[in-house]
Amino acid sequence: MSIFLTMSLFALSLSISPGPVNLVTFSFGLNYGFLSSLSFAAGAAVGFTVMLVLMGLGLGELMAVSSTAIGVLTYAGTAFICYMGYKIATAHPELPDTDRQQPGFLHGAALQWLNPKAWIGSLSAITAFEATPDNRLYPFALIYLVICFLSVSTWAFAGERVSSLIRDEQMMRRCNRILGGLLVAVAIYLLYLHLARP
């Protein structure tokens, strides 16, 4: 199997699996629609790709020796993701055709940098493929950028499809509470995994 096909499958499995960014994107697709969520999806893809490249350039080694930095990022990320979950769960239950502030590119990029799943994923990606500037780092980053954008966008599309089934504000309120609760649960689970490591 080609190394680039293997990289693509790795990127797809990590990018499309449920996690904080994908749950938030689903919520944005549900509340704002698919097209309005694409800039958030693009920000998430670029944010992760920049992180991946920096890991390949040596940030991973620096993080590995600094348990304090990893701890700070883990707790800050967990707190931010819980905050996002709270905001989603308590969002005003308007239907998607209303005029509200929409998520943007910078929101998506920032969420990746506070996402423990993204840090673990980028570090394991660099390690698994021994991706360095001299060894396929940049082709891997390009593959990841495209696949991550398509994967995250799929969650926005799914959210928009679900929104067509919602008939009133009460149903939207329930959906937002479920999504917000799931996001908080994912954040706490990621924190638990971090604390459970030897």
mmCIF file of C-alpha atoms in Angstrom:
data_model
loop_
_atom_site.group_PDB
_atom_site.id
_atom_site.type_symbol
_atom_site.label_atom_id
_atom_site.label_comp_id
_atom_site.label_asym_id
_atom_site.label_seq_id
_atom_site.Cartn_x
_atom_site.Cartn_y
_atom_site.Cartn_z
ATOM 1 C CA MET A 1 0.000 0.000 0.000
ATOM 2 C CA SER A 2 1.279 3.453 -0.907
ATOM 3 C CA ILE A 3 2.491 5.575 1.991
ATOM 4 C CA PHE A 4 0.270 8.420 0.763
ATOM 5 C CA LEU A 5 -2.806 6.184 0.765
ATOM 6 C CA THR A 6 -1.917 5.125 4.302
ATOM 7 C CA MET A 7 -1.539 8.777 5.309
ATOM 8 C CA SER A 8 -4.914 9.544 3.733
ATOM 9 C CA LEU A 9 -6.656 6.740 5.619
ATOM 10 C CA PHE A 10 -5.023 7.859 8.872
ATOM 11 C CA ALA A 11 -6.119 11.456 8.273
ATOM 12 C CA LEU A 12 -9.667 10.361 7.432
ATOM 13 C CA SER A 13 -10.056 8.144 10.487
ATOM 14 C CA LEU A 14 -8.822 10.871 12.835
ATOM 15 C CA SER A 15 -10.640 13.767 11.134
ATOM 16 C CA ILE A 16 -14.076 12.243 10.718
ATOM 17 C CA SER A 17 -14.349 10.496 14.089
ATOM 18 C CA PRO A 18 -16.461 12.228 16.759
ATOM 19 C CA GLY A 19 -14.646 14.789 18.857
ATOM 20 C CA PRO A 20 -15.047 18.340 20.121
ATOM 21 C CA VAL A 21 -14.515 20.101 16.774
ATOM 22 C CA ASN A 22 -16.878 17.786 14.908
ATOM 23 C CA LEU A 23 -19.608 18.105 17.532
ATOM 24 C CA VAL A 24 -19.340 21.892 17.452
ATOM 25 C CA THR A 25 -19.415 21.820 13.643
ATOM 26 C CA PHE A 26 -22.512 19.612 13.690
ATOM 27 C CA SER A 27 -24.149 22.100 16.035
ATOM 28 C CA PHE A 28 -23.242 25.009 13.762
ATOM 29 C CA GLY A 29 -24.623 23.126 10.746
ATOM 30 C CA LEU A 30 -27.818 22.513 12.716
ATOM 31 C CA ASN A 31 -28.176 26.129 13.835
ATOM 32 C CA TYR A 32 -26.688 28.109 10.929
ATOM 33 C CA GLY A 33 -26.733 25.789 7.910
ATOM 34 C CA PHE A 34 -24.032 24.089 5.880
ATOM 35 C CA LEU A 35 -22.690 27.017 3.843
ATOM 36 C CA SER A 36 -22.505 29.324 6.851
ATOM 37 C CA SER A 37 -20.424 26.714 8.706
ATOM 38 C CA LEU A 38 -17.806 26.224 5.977
ATOM 39 C CA SER A 39 -15.525 29.030 7.176
ATOM 40 C CA PHE A 40 -15.464 27.400 10.627
ATOM 41 C CA ALA A 41 -14.621 24.052 8.980
ATOM 42 C CA ALA A 42 -11.844 25.704 6.957
ATOM 43 C CA GLY A 43 -10.439 27.296 10.110
ATOM 44 C CA ALA A 44 -10.465 23.931 11.881
ATOM 45 C CA ALA A 45 -8.643 22.282 8.965
ATOM 46 C CA VAL A 46 -6.016 25.029 8.720
ATOM 47 C CA GLY A 47 -5.586 25.194 12.505
ATOM 48 C CA PHE A 48 -4.930 21.468 12.705
ATOM 49 C CA THR A 49 -2.604 21.488 9.692
ATOM 50 C CA VAL A 50 -0.500 24.306 11.162
ATOM 51 C CA MET A 51 -0.280 22.321 14.401
ATOM 52 C CA LEU A 52 0.756 19.214 12.457
ATOM 53 C CA VAL A 53 3.534 21.078 10.623
ATOM 54 C CA LEU A 54 4.816 22.643 13.849
ATOM 55 C CA MET A 55 4.859 19.202 15.483
ATOM 56 C CA GLY A 56 6.903 17.930 12.545
ATOM 57 C CA LEU A 57 9.287 20.871 12.918
ATOM 58 C CA GLY A 58 10.006 19.961 16.539
ATOM 59 C CA LEU A 59 7.184 21.313 18.694
ATOM 60 C CA GLY A 60 6.275 17.723 19.567
ATOM 61 C CA GLU A 61 9.686 17.090 21.105
ATOM 62 C CA LEU A 62 9.479 20.340 23.058
ATOM 63 C CA MET A 63 6.009 19.432 24.341
ATOM 64 C CA ALA A 64 7.159 15.932 25.285
ATOM 65 C CA VAL A 65 9.779 17.291 27.670
ATOM 66 C CA SER A 66 7.437 19.890 29.159
ATOM 67 C CA SER A 67 4.747 18.146 31.145
ATOM 68 C CA THR A 68 3.659 21.550 32.468
ATOM 69 C CA ALA A 69 2.844 22.796 28.964
ATOM 70 C CA ILE A 70 0.853 19.653 28.206
ATOM 71 C CA GLY A 71 -1.029 19.988 31.492
ATOM 72 C CA VAL A 72 -1.864 23.650 30.898
ATOM 73 C CA LEU A 73 -3.101 22.915 27.366
ATOM 74 C CA THR A 74 -5.149 19.967 28.571
ATOM 75 C CA TYR A 75 -6.895 21.915 31.336
ATOM 76 C CA ALA A 76 -7.350 25.054 29.216
ATOM 77 C CA GLY A 77 -8.690 22.964 26.357
ATOM 78 C CA THR A 78 -11.079 21.072 28.607
ATOM 79 C CA ALA A 79 -12.364 24.317 30.126
ATOM 80 C CA PHE A 80 -12.844 25.940 26.716
ATOM 81 C CA ILE A 81 -14.622 22.911 25.260
ATOM 82 C CA CYS A 82 -16.898 22.742 28.327
ATOM 83 C CA TYR A 83 -17.627 26.446 27.826
ATOM 84 C CA MET A 84 -18.502 25.769 24.161
ATOM 85 C CA GLY A 85 -20.771 22.941 25.318
ATOM 86 C CA TYR A 86 -22.496 25.287 27.762
ATOM 87 C CA LYS A 87 -22.970 27.937 25.051
ATOM 88 C CA ILE A 88 -24.474 25.367 22.685
ATOM 89 C CA ALA A 89 -26.729 23.873 25.372
ATOM 90 C CA THR A 90 -28.060 27.298 26.380
ATOM 91 C CA ALA A 91 -28.308 28.762 22.876
ATOM 92 C CA HIS A 92 -31.554 30.517 22.082
ATOM 93 C CA PRO A 93 -33.690 27.942 20.284
ATOM 94 C CA GLU A 94 -34.275 29.847 17.073
ATOM 95 C CA LEU A 95 -34.688 27.963 13.850
ATOM 96 C CA PRO A 96 -31.785 28.041 11.353
ATOM 97 C CA ASP A 97 -33.141 30.785 9.072
ATOM 98 C CA THR A 98 -32.708 33.475 11.728
ATOM 99 C CA ASP A 99 -30.056 36.180 11.556
ATOM 100 C CA ARG A 100 -27.433 35.513 14.228
ATOM 101 C CA GLN A 101 -23.684 35.879 14.548
ATOM 102 C CA GLN A 102 -22.153 33.012 12.638
ATOM 103 C CA PRO A 103 -19.052 30.982 13.473
ATOM 104 C CA GLY A 104 -15.944 31.949 11.562
ATOM 105 C CA PHE A 105 -12.531 30.832 10.419
ATOM 106 C CA LEU A 106 -10.704 32.007 13.544
ATOM 107 C CA HIS A 107 -13.169 30.186 15.804
ATOM 108 C CA GLY A 108 -12.400 26.908 14.027
ATOM 109 C CA ALA A 109 -8.630 27.419 14.121
ATOM 110 C CA ALA A 110 -8.640 28.423 17.808
ATOM 111 C CA LEU A 111 -10.768 25.455 18.820
ATOM 112 C CA GLN A 112 -8.245 23.048 17.281
ATOM 113 C CA TRP A 113 -5.438 24.575 19.338
ATOM 114 C CA LEU A 114 -7.468 24.040 22.516
ATOM 115 C CA ASN A 115 -8.617 20.556 21.520
ATOM 116 C CA PRO A 116 -6.799 17.742 23.356
ATOM 117 C CA LYS A 117 -7.815 15.306 20.586
ATOM 118 C CA ALA A 118 -6.009 17.496 18.031
ATOM 119 C CA TRP A 119 -2.799 17.594 20.089
ATOM 120 C CA ILE A 120 -2.816 13.832 20.582
ATOM 121 C CA GLY A 121 -3.719 13.243 16.944
ATOM 122 C CA SER A 122 -1.040 15.498 15.485
ATOM 123 C CA LEU A 123 1.654 14.072 17.740
ATOM 124 C CA SER A 124 0.696 10.486 16.919
ATOM 125 C CA ALA A 125 0.514 11.335 13.193
ATOM 126 C CA ILE A 126 4.038 12.767 13.173
ATOM 127 C CA THR A 127 5.333 9.807 15.182
ATOM 128 C CA ALA A 128 3.562 7.135 13.118
ATOM 129 C CA PHE A 129 4.824 8.438 9.782
ATOM 130 C CA GLU A 130 8.143 9.842 11.036
ATOM 131 C CA ALA A 131 7.117 13.035 9.244
ATOM 132 C CA THR A 132 9.903 15.600 9.296
ATOM 133 C CA PRO A 133 10.824 18.416 6.897
ATOM 134 C CA ASP A 134 13.151 15.950 5.150
ATOM 135 C CA ASN A 135 10.672 13.065 5.212
ATOM 136 C CA ARG A 136 7.188 13.744 3.735
ATOM 137 C CA LEU A 137 6.019 16.341 6.284
ATOM 138 C CA TYR A 138 4.681 18.829 3.741
ATOM 139 C CA PRO A 139 2.874 16.326 1.461
ATOM 140 C CA PHE A 140 1.345 14.801 4.611
ATOM 141 C CA ALA A 141 0.205 18.242 5.782
ATOM 142 C CA LEU A 142 -1.395 18.950 2.389
ATOM 143 C CA ILE A 143 -3.202 15.590 2.415
ATOM 144 C CA TYR A 144 -4.365 16.260 5.951
ATOM 145 C CA LEU A 145 -5.587 19.779 5.120
ATOM 146 C CA VAL A 146 -7.862 18.517 2.333
ATOM 147 C CA ILE A 147 -9.176 15.473 4.204
ATOM 148 C CA CYS A 148 -9.701 17.391 7.446
ATOM 149 C CA PHE A 149 -11.686 20.107 5.665
ATOM 150 C CA LEU A 150 -13.880 17.550 3.888
ATOM 151 C CA SER A 151 -14.401 15.539 7.089
ATOM 152 C CA VAL A 152 -15.325 18.516 9.261
ATOM 153 C CA SER A 153 -17.582 19.850 6.493
ATOM 154 C CA THR A 154 -19.396 16.506 6.466
ATOM 155 C CA TRP A 155 -20.425 17.133 10.090
ATOM 156 C CA ALA A 156 -21.786 20.578 9.132
ATOM 157 C CA PHE A 157 -23.734 18.989 6.279
ATOM 158 C CA ALA A 158 -25.147 16.340 8.635
ATOM 159 C CA GLY A 159 -26.196 19.068 11.070
ATOM 160 C CA GLU A 160 -28.027 20.923 8.328
ATOM 161 C CA ARG A 161 -29.809 17.721 7.250
ATOM 162 C CA VAL A 162 -30.976 17.116 10.816
ATOM 163 C CA SER A 163 -32.226 20.715 11.046
ATOM 164 C CA SER A 164 -34.738 19.970 8.274
ATOM 165 C CA LEU A 165 -36.400 17.487 10.649
ATOM 166 C CA ILE A 166 -36.809 20.072 13.411
ATOM 167 C CA ARG A 167 -40.237 21.636 13.354
ATOM 168 C CA ASP A 168 -40.267 23.983 16.333
ATOM 169 C CA GLU A 169 -38.109 25.818 18.844
ATOM 170 C CA GLN A 170 -38.695 23.193 21.541
ATOM 171 C CA MET A 171 -37.103 20.500 19.354
ATOM 172 C CA MET A 172 -34.185 22.832 18.568
ATOM 173 C CA ARG A 173 -33.716 23.519 22.290
ATOM 174 C CA ARG A 174 -33.574 19.762 22.986
ATOM 175 C CA CYS A 175 -31.060 19.199 20.182
ATOM 176 C CA ASN A 176 -28.845 21.999 21.451
ATOM 177 C CA ARG A 177 -28.948 20.633 24.993
ATOM 178 C CA ILE A 178 -28.037 17.137 23.813
ATOM 179 C CA LEU A 179 -25.167 18.447 21.667
ATOM 180 C CA GLY A 180 -23.906 20.732 24.428
ATOM 181 C CA GLY A 181 -24.048 17.879 26.939
ATOM 182 C CA LEU A 182 -22.214 15.541 24.563
ATOM 183 C CA LEU A 183 -19.504 18.137 24.048
ATOM 184 C CA VAL A 184 -18.983 18.541 27.803
ATOM 185 C CA ALA A 185 -18.911 14.737 28.176
ATOM 186 C CA VAL A 186 -16.264 14.431 25.437
ATOM 187 C CA ALA A 187 -14.137 17.135 27.079
ATOM 188 C CA ILE A 188 -14.315 15.417 30.462
ATOM 189 C CA TYR A 189 -13.516 12.045 28.897
ATOM 190 C CA LEU A 190 -10.431 13.471 27.159
ATOM 191 C CA LEU A 191 -9.327 14.980 30.472
ATOM 192 C CA TYR A 192 -9.865 11.595 32.160
ATOM 193 C CA LEU A 193 -7.690 9.904 29.521
ATOM 194 C CA HIS A 194 -4.962 12.470 30.174
ATOM 195 C CA LEU A 195 -5.119 11.990 33.947
ATOM 196 C CA ALA A 196 -5.234 8.189 33.664
ATOM 197 C CA ARG A 197 -1.955 8.027 31.751
ATOM 198 C CA PRO A 198 0.950 6.661 33.820
#
